[in-house]
Coordinates of C-alpha atoms in Angstrom, one line a residue:
Chain A
M1 CA 96.8 119.0 90.3
I2 CA 98.6 122.3 89.7
E3 CA 98.3 125.4 91.6
V4 CA 98.8 129.0 89.8
E5 CA 99.9 131.3 92.4
V6 CA 101.2 134.7 92.6
K7 CA 102.2 136.6 95.4
A8 CA 103.0 140.2 96.1
R9 CA 104.7 142.3 99.1
V10 CA 102.6 144.9 100.6
N11 CA 103.3 147.7 103.2
D12 CA 100.2 146.7 105.3
F13 CA 97.0 145.3 105.2
D14 CA 94.5 148.0 105.7
D15 CA 93.9 149.1 102.1
V16 CA 93.7 145.4 101.1
K17 CA 91.1 144.4 103.7
G18 CA 88.9 147.5 102.8
K19 CA 88.9 146.5 99.2
L20 CA 88.6 142.8 99.9
N21 CA 85.3 143.9 101.8
E22 CA 84.4 146.1 98.7
I23 CA 84.5 143.2 96.3
E24 CA 82.9 141.0 98.9
A25 CA 85.3 138.4 99.2
L26 CA 84.6 136.1 101.9
K27 CA 86.7 136.0 105.0
E28 CA 87.2 132.2 105.8
K29 CA 89.4 132.0 108.7
T30 CA 92.7 133.3 110.5
E31 CA 95.5 130.9 111.6
H32 CA 98.9 131.1 113.0
Q33 CA 101.6 128.9 111.2
E34 CA 104.8 127.9 112.2
D35 CA 106.9 126.0 109.9
I36 CA 110.1 124.0 110.6
Y37 CA 112.3 123.1 107.7
F38 CA 114.6 120.3 107.7
N39 CA 117.8 119.4 105.8
N40 CA 120.3 116.6 105.8
I41 CA 123.2 117.5 103.6
Q42 CA 124.8 114.2 104.3
L43 CA 122.2 112.7 102.5
R44 CA 121.4 115.6 99.9
D45 CA 121.1 119.3 100.2
F46 CA 117.5 120.1 99.9
E47 CA 118.4 123.6 99.1
K48 CA 120.1 122.5 96.0
T49 CA 117.7 119.8 95.0
D50 CA 114.8 122.1 95.4
E51 CA 113.1 119.6 97.7
A52 CA 111.7 120.4 101.2
L53 CA 110.8 118.5 104.4
R54 CA 108.7 120.5 106.6
I55 CA 106.6 120.3 110.1
R56 CA 103.9 122.7 110.1
T57 CA 102.1 123.5 113.1
T58 CA 98.7 125.4 112.5
T59 CA 96.7 127.1 115.5
I60 CA 93.4 128.3 115.0
H61 CA 91.8 129.5 118.5
D62 CA 94.2 127.2 120.6
Q63 CA 93.5 124.3 118.4
K64 CA 96.8 122.9 116.7
T65 CA 97.1 120.8 113.7
I66 CA 100.4 119.2 113.0
I67 CA 101.2 118.3 109.4
L68 CA 104.7 116.5 108.2
T69 CA 105.2 117.4 104.6
Y70 CA 107.6 116.3 101.8
K71 CA 107.7 118.6 98.7
G72 CA 109.6 117.1 95.7
A73 CA 111.4 119.2 93.4
K74 CA 109.5 121.4 90.9
L75 CA 109.0 119.2 87.8
D76 CA 109.1 122.2 85.2
S77 CA 109.8 125.7 85.7
D78 CA 106.4 126.8 84.2
S79 CA 103.7 125.1 86.0
K80 CA 105.5 124.9 89.3
T81 CA 104.1 121.6 89.8
R82 CA 105.7 119.4 92.4
K83 CA 105.0 116.1 94.3
E84 CA 103.8 116.9 97.7
I85 CA 103.2 114.2 100.2
E86 CA 101.4 115.3 103.8
V87 CA 100.5 113.1 106.8
V88 CA 99.0 114.7 110.0
V89 CA 101.0 113.8 113.2
E90 CA 100.1 114.1 116.8
E91 CA 102.6 116.3 117.8
S92 CA 105.6 118.3 116.4
K93 CA 108.2 117.5 119.1
N94 CA 108.6 113.6 118.7
A95 CA 108.2 114.1 114.8
G96 CA 111.0 116.5 114.7
L97 CA 113.2 114.3 117.4
I98 CA 112.6 111.3 114.7
L99 CA 113.7 113.2 111.9
E100 CA 116.9 114.6 113.8
N101 CA 117.6 110.9 114.8
L102 CA 117.6 110.2 110.9
G103 CA 120.2 112.8 110.2
F104 CA 117.8 115.7 109.5
K105 CA 118.5 119.1 111.1
P106 CA 116.1 121.8 111.6
V107 CA 117.5 124.8 109.5
E108 CA 114.8 127.2 109.6
T109 CA 111.7 128.2 111.2
I110 CA 109.2 130.5 109.4
K111 CA 106.3 132.2 111.6
K112 CA 103.3 133.7 110.1
D113 CA 99.7 135.0 110.6
R114 CA 97.5 134.0 107.8
T115 CA 94.1 135.2 106.8
T116 CA 92.4 133.4 104.2
Y117 CA 89.7 134.9 101.8
S118 CA 87.7 133.1 98.9
Y119 CA 86.5 135.0 95.9
K120 CA 85.2 133.7 92.7
G121 CA 86.9 130.3 92.9
F122 CA 90.2 131.8 94.1
I123 CA 91.9 131.7 97.3
I124 CA 93.3 135.0 98.7
T125 CA 95.6 135.1 101.7
L126 CA 97.2 137.8 103.7
D127 CA 100.5 136.6 105.1
K128 CA 102.1 138.4 108.0
V129 CA 105.6 136.6 108.0
Y130 CA 107.7 137.2 110.9
K131 CA 111.0 138.9 109.8
V132 CA 110.2 138.9 106.2
G133 CA 107.0 140.8 105.9
N134 CA 103.5 141.1 104.5
F135 CA 102.3 139.3 101.4
V136 CA 99.2 139.0 99.5
E137 CA 98.8 135.6 97.8
I138 CA 96.1 134.8 95.1
E139 CA 96.0 131.2 94.0
K140 CA 93.7 128.7 92.1
E141 CA 94.0 125.2 91.2
A142 CA 94.3 124.6 87.7
I143 CA 93.5 121.5 85.5
E144 CA 96.8 120.0 84.2
G145 CA 97.3 120.3 80.5
E146 CA 95.4 123.5 80.4
S147 CA 97.1 126.7 79.6
F148 CA 97.5 129.0 83.0
K149 CA 97.6 132.0 80.9
D150 CA 93.9 132.8 81.5
T151 CA 94.3 131.9 85.2
L152 CA 97.1 134.1 85.6
D153 CA 95.3 137.0 83.7
E154 CA 92.3 136.6 86.1
I155 CA 94.8 136.7 89.2
F156 CA 96.4 140.0 88.0
K157 CA 92.7 141.3 87.4
I158 CA 92.0 140.7 91.1
Y159 CA 95.4 142.1 92.2
K160 CA 94.3 145.4 90.4
K161 CA 90.9 145.3 92.1
L162 CA 93.0 145.3 95.5
G163 CA 95.1 148.3 94.3
I164 CA 98.2 146.3 93.9
E165 CA 100.1 146.6 90.9
N166 CA 103.8 146.1 91.8
G167 CA 105.7 144.3 94.6
F168 CA 105.2 140.6 92.8
E169 CA 107.7 138.1 94.3
R170 CA 108.7 134.8 93.0
R171 CA 110.9 133.8 95.8
S172 CA 109.6 131.6 98.7
Y173 CA 109.4 132.8 102.2
L174 CA 112.1 130.3 103.0
E175 CA 114.5 132.1 100.5
L176 CA 113.6 135.5 101.6
L177 CA 114.2 134.6 105.1
G178 CA 117.7 133.3 104.3
I179 CA 118.3 136.5 102.7
Y180 CA 117.3 138.5 105.7
N181 CA 119.4 136.2 108.0
K182 CA 122.4 136.8 105.9
N183 CA 122.1 140.6 106.2
L184 CA 122.0 140.2 109.9
M185 CA 125.4 138.6 109.7
Chain B
M1 CA 112.9 103.6 131.9
I2 CA 114.2 100.0 131.2
E3 CA 112.2 97.0 130.1
V4 CA 113.1 93.7 131.6
E5 CA 111.8 91.1 129.1
V6 CA 111.8 87.4 128.2
K7 CA 110.2 85.5 125.3
A8 CA 109.8 82.1 124.8
R9 CA 108.6 80.0 121.6
V10 CA 105.6 77.7 122.3
N11 CA 103.8 75.2 119.9
D12 CA 100.4 76.7 120.7
F13 CA 98.4 78.7 123.0
D14 CA 96.0 76.1 124.3
D15 CA 98.0 75.1 127.5
V16 CA 99.2 78.6 128.2
K17 CA 95.8 80.0 128.0
G18 CA 94.6 77.6 130.5
K19 CA 97.4 78.1 133.1
L20 CA 96.7 82.1 132.5
N21 CA 93.2 81.2 133.7
E22 CA 94.3 79.4 136.6
I23 CA 96.7 81.8 137.9
E24 CA 94.1 84.6 137.4
A25 CA 95.9 86.8 134.9
L26 CA 93.6 89.5 133.7
K27 CA 93.0 89.3 129.6
E28 CA 93.6 93.1 128.7
K29 CA 93.1 93.3 124.7
T30 CA 93.4 91.4 121.5
E31 CA 94.9 93.5 118.6
H32 CA 96.6 93.0 115.3
Q33 CA 99.7 94.5 114.3
E34 CA 101.4 95.3 111.4
D35 CA 104.9 96.5 111.7
I36 CA 106.7 97.9 108.6
Y37 CA 110.3 98.4 108.8
F38 CA 112.6 100.7 106.9
N39 CA 116.3 100.9 106.1
N40 CA 118.3 103.5 104.2
I41 CA 121.7 101.8 103.5
Q42 CA 122.9 104.9 101.7
L43 CA 122.6 106.8 104.9
R44 CA 123.6 103.9 107.3
D45 CA 122.6 100.1 107.7
F46 CA 120.1 99.9 110.6
E47 CA 120.8 96.0 110.5
K48 CA 124.4 96.9 111.4
T49 CA 123.8 99.9 113.8
D50 CA 121.1 98.0 115.6
E51 CA 118.6 100.9 115.0
A52 CA 115.0 100.5 113.9
L53 CA 112.5 102.9 111.9
R54 CA 109.1 101.3 112.0
I55 CA 105.5 102.1 111.2
R56 CA 103.0 100.0 113.3
T57 CA 99.4 99.8 112.7
T58 CA 97.5 98.4 115.4
T59 CA 94.0 97.2 114.9
I60 CA 91.5 96.6 117.5
H61 CA 87.8 95.9 116.4
D62 CA 88.4 98.0 113.0
Q63 CA 90.0 101.0 115.1
K64 CA 93.3 101.5 113.4
T65 CA 96.2 103.4 115.4
I66 CA 99.5 104.1 113.4
I67 CA 102.8 105.1 115.3
L68 CA 106.1 105.9 113.6
T69 CA 108.8 104.9 116.0
Y70 CA 112.5 105.4 116.0
K71 CA 114.5 102.9 118.0
G72 CA 118.2 103.9 118.8
A73 CA 121.1 101.3 119.3
K74 CA 120.8 99.3 122.5
L75 CA 122.9 101.3 124.9
D76 CA 124.5 98.3 126.7
S77 CA 124.0 94.7 126.1
D78 CA 122.9 93.8 129.8
S79 CA 119.8 96.3 130.2
K80 CA 118.7 96.3 126.5
T81 CA 118.0 100.1 127.1
R82 CA 117.6 101.9 123.9
K83 CA 116.3 105.3 123.2
E84 CA 112.8 105.1 121.7
I85 CA 110.7 108.1 120.1
E86 CA 107.1 107.7 118.9
V87 CA 104.7 109.7 117.1
V88 CA 101.1 108.9 116.1
V89 CA 100.4 109.6 112.5
E90 CA 97.0 109.7 110.8
E91 CA 97.7 107.2 108.3
S92 CA 100.3 104.7 107.3
K93 CA 100.4 105.2 103.4
N94 CA 101.7 108.9 103.3
A95 CA 104.1 108.6 106.3
G96 CA 105.7 105.5 104.3
L97 CA 105.9 107.6 101.2
I98 CA 107.4 110.6 103.0
L99 CA 110.3 108.2 104.4
E100 CA 110.6 106.5 100.8
N101 CA 111.1 110.0 99.2
L102 CA 113.9 110.4 102.0
G103 CA 115.4 107.4 100.8
F104 CA 114.3 104.9 103.2
K105 CA 113.1 101.6 101.9
P106 CA 110.5 99.1 103.2
V107 CA 112.5 96.1 104.0
E108 CA 110.4 93.9 106.1
T109 CA 106.6 93.5 107.1
I110 CA 105.8 91.7 110.6
K111 CA 102.2 90.8 111.0
K112 CA 101.0 89.3 114.3
D113 CA 98.3 88.6 116.4
R114 CA 98.8 90.0 120.1
T115 CA 96.7 88.9 123.2
T116 CA 97.9 91.0 126.3
Y117 CA 97.4 89.8 129.9
S118 CA 98.4 91.6 133.2
Y119 CA 99.4 89.5 136.3
K120 CA 100.8 90.9 139.6
G121 CA 102.6 94.0 137.6
F122 CA 103.8 92.1 134.8
I123 CA 102.8 92.0 130.9
I124 CA 102.2 88.8 129.5
T125 CA 101.8 88.6 125.8
L126 CA 100.7 85.8 123.4
D127 CA 102.1 86.5 120.0
K128 CA 101.0 84.8 117.0
V129 CA 103.7 86.2 114.6
Y130 CA 102.9 85.3 110.9
K131 CA 105.7 83.0 109.3
V132 CA 107.6 83.3 112.6
G133 CA 105.5 81.3 115.2
N134 CA 104.1 81.5 118.6
F135 CA 105.7 83.2 121.3
V136 CA 104.8 84.2 125.0
E137 CA 106.6 87.2 126.2
I138 CA 106.8 88.2 129.9
E139 CA 107.9 91.9 130.5
K140 CA 108.2 94.4 133.6
E141 CA 109.5 98.1 133.6
A142 CA 112.5 98.1 136.0
I143 CA 114.0 101.2 137.7
E144 CA 117.1 102.4 136.2
G145 CA 120.0 101.5 138.6
E146 CA 118.4 98.8 140.0
S147 CA 119.6 95.0 139.6
F148 CA 117.3 93.2 137.2
K149 CA 118.2 89.9 138.7
D150 CA 115.2 89.7 140.9
T151 CA 112.9 90.8 138.3
L152 CA 114.3 88.0 135.9
D153 CA 114.0 85.4 138.5
E154 CA 110.0 86.4 139.0
I155 CA 109.6 86.3 135.2
F156 CA 110.9 82.6 135.1
K157 CA 108.9 81.7 137.9
I158 CA 105.8 82.9 136.1
Y159 CA 106.9 80.9 133.1
K160 CA 107.2 77.8 135.3
K161 CA 103.7 78.5 136.4
L162 CA 102.8 78.9 132.8
G163 CA 104.5 75.2 132.0
I164 CA 107.0 76.7 129.8
E165 CA 110.7 75.7 130.8
N166 CA 112.4 76.0 127.4
G167 CA 112.3 77.6 124.0
F168 CA 113.6 80.9 125.2
E169 CA 114.7 83.1 122.4
R170 CA 116.8 86.4 122.3
R171 CA 116.4 87.2 118.8
S172 CA 113.7 89.7 117.6
Y173 CA 110.8 88.9 115.4
L174 CA 112.8 90.8 112.5
E175 CA 115.9 88.6 112.9
L176 CA 113.8 85.5 113.1
L177 CA 111.6 86.5 110.0
G178 CA 115.1 87.4 108.4
I179 CA 116.2 83.7 109.0
Y180 CA 113.1 82.4 107.7
N181 CA 113.3 84.4 104.5
K182 CA 116.8 83.3 103.9
N183 CA 115.9 79.5 104.3
L184 CA 113.2 80.1 101.5
M185 CA 115.6 81.5 99.1

């Protein structure tokens, strides 16, 4: 399974929300996500290997779901395919402590408010990422082996409908937060 | 919190069960446990450092509970105190796959049927450990700083009541299974 996804930085969500209303996109949910990323440079530096180890706590109406995720390196640069393994854990603190005792250090925490819409088989998320900014992401699952070009074209057509024609961003929130943190030093 | 515990190898549980009945020990539960132990000798060899990383699947009447546990090295040889961190995970397979992607290999699986009794503040477990044998374990939580001698004396008095006066075993099931496996080679 491959995800075709594009994200764009926006100033605020007011215009976008109006446009989403106009095209009758369906608002699915609003949630708060807190992602703790771990690294163990003694083992191997995930920043260099393009892997990720993450504990994500998602809160919807005081209901918390915690997921431990390993992401492998991207298998090729075009498709962005990567191995992803998830398991739900009962709580974040002890899951993190076990990782720390295995030598993994929490290196970064990303907090965001995410509102998710669905529209014609696409998922549109409005992410307010603390210290990083506001982003609109549009994604669709693609079938392996197929050309992504048609899907990408459709994604950019939706961006146009939402009044977004620039600000596209290929870097991850983790990379962008890293740049933000470096600028503070 | 410190656990004072002693275990003894027995031939079978028939006599013990009769004696447990006589002294009116309360049968609490019978469960099946499957423990997968992981090691990562590239990071450090847990066999040498006396640490353990385990996924335990406990089944009672088709109801599975899966716990990921890290055990630190014993802090001193007398008290058997060690750091222990647990987190409930939703399923075993992906938890194991995440560990494997972090370089941890499943090195041993221990399967046992465990019946637990309670008796005057002590926990008595009858463990039928596959490929290792049958064991009766008696344990009690002790308060840190107190002498364990009194508790140990009480434990051996209970063993006597159960008709067990030898076969005491200090090695873990993991160590005993290791010896069993080596003898097969």
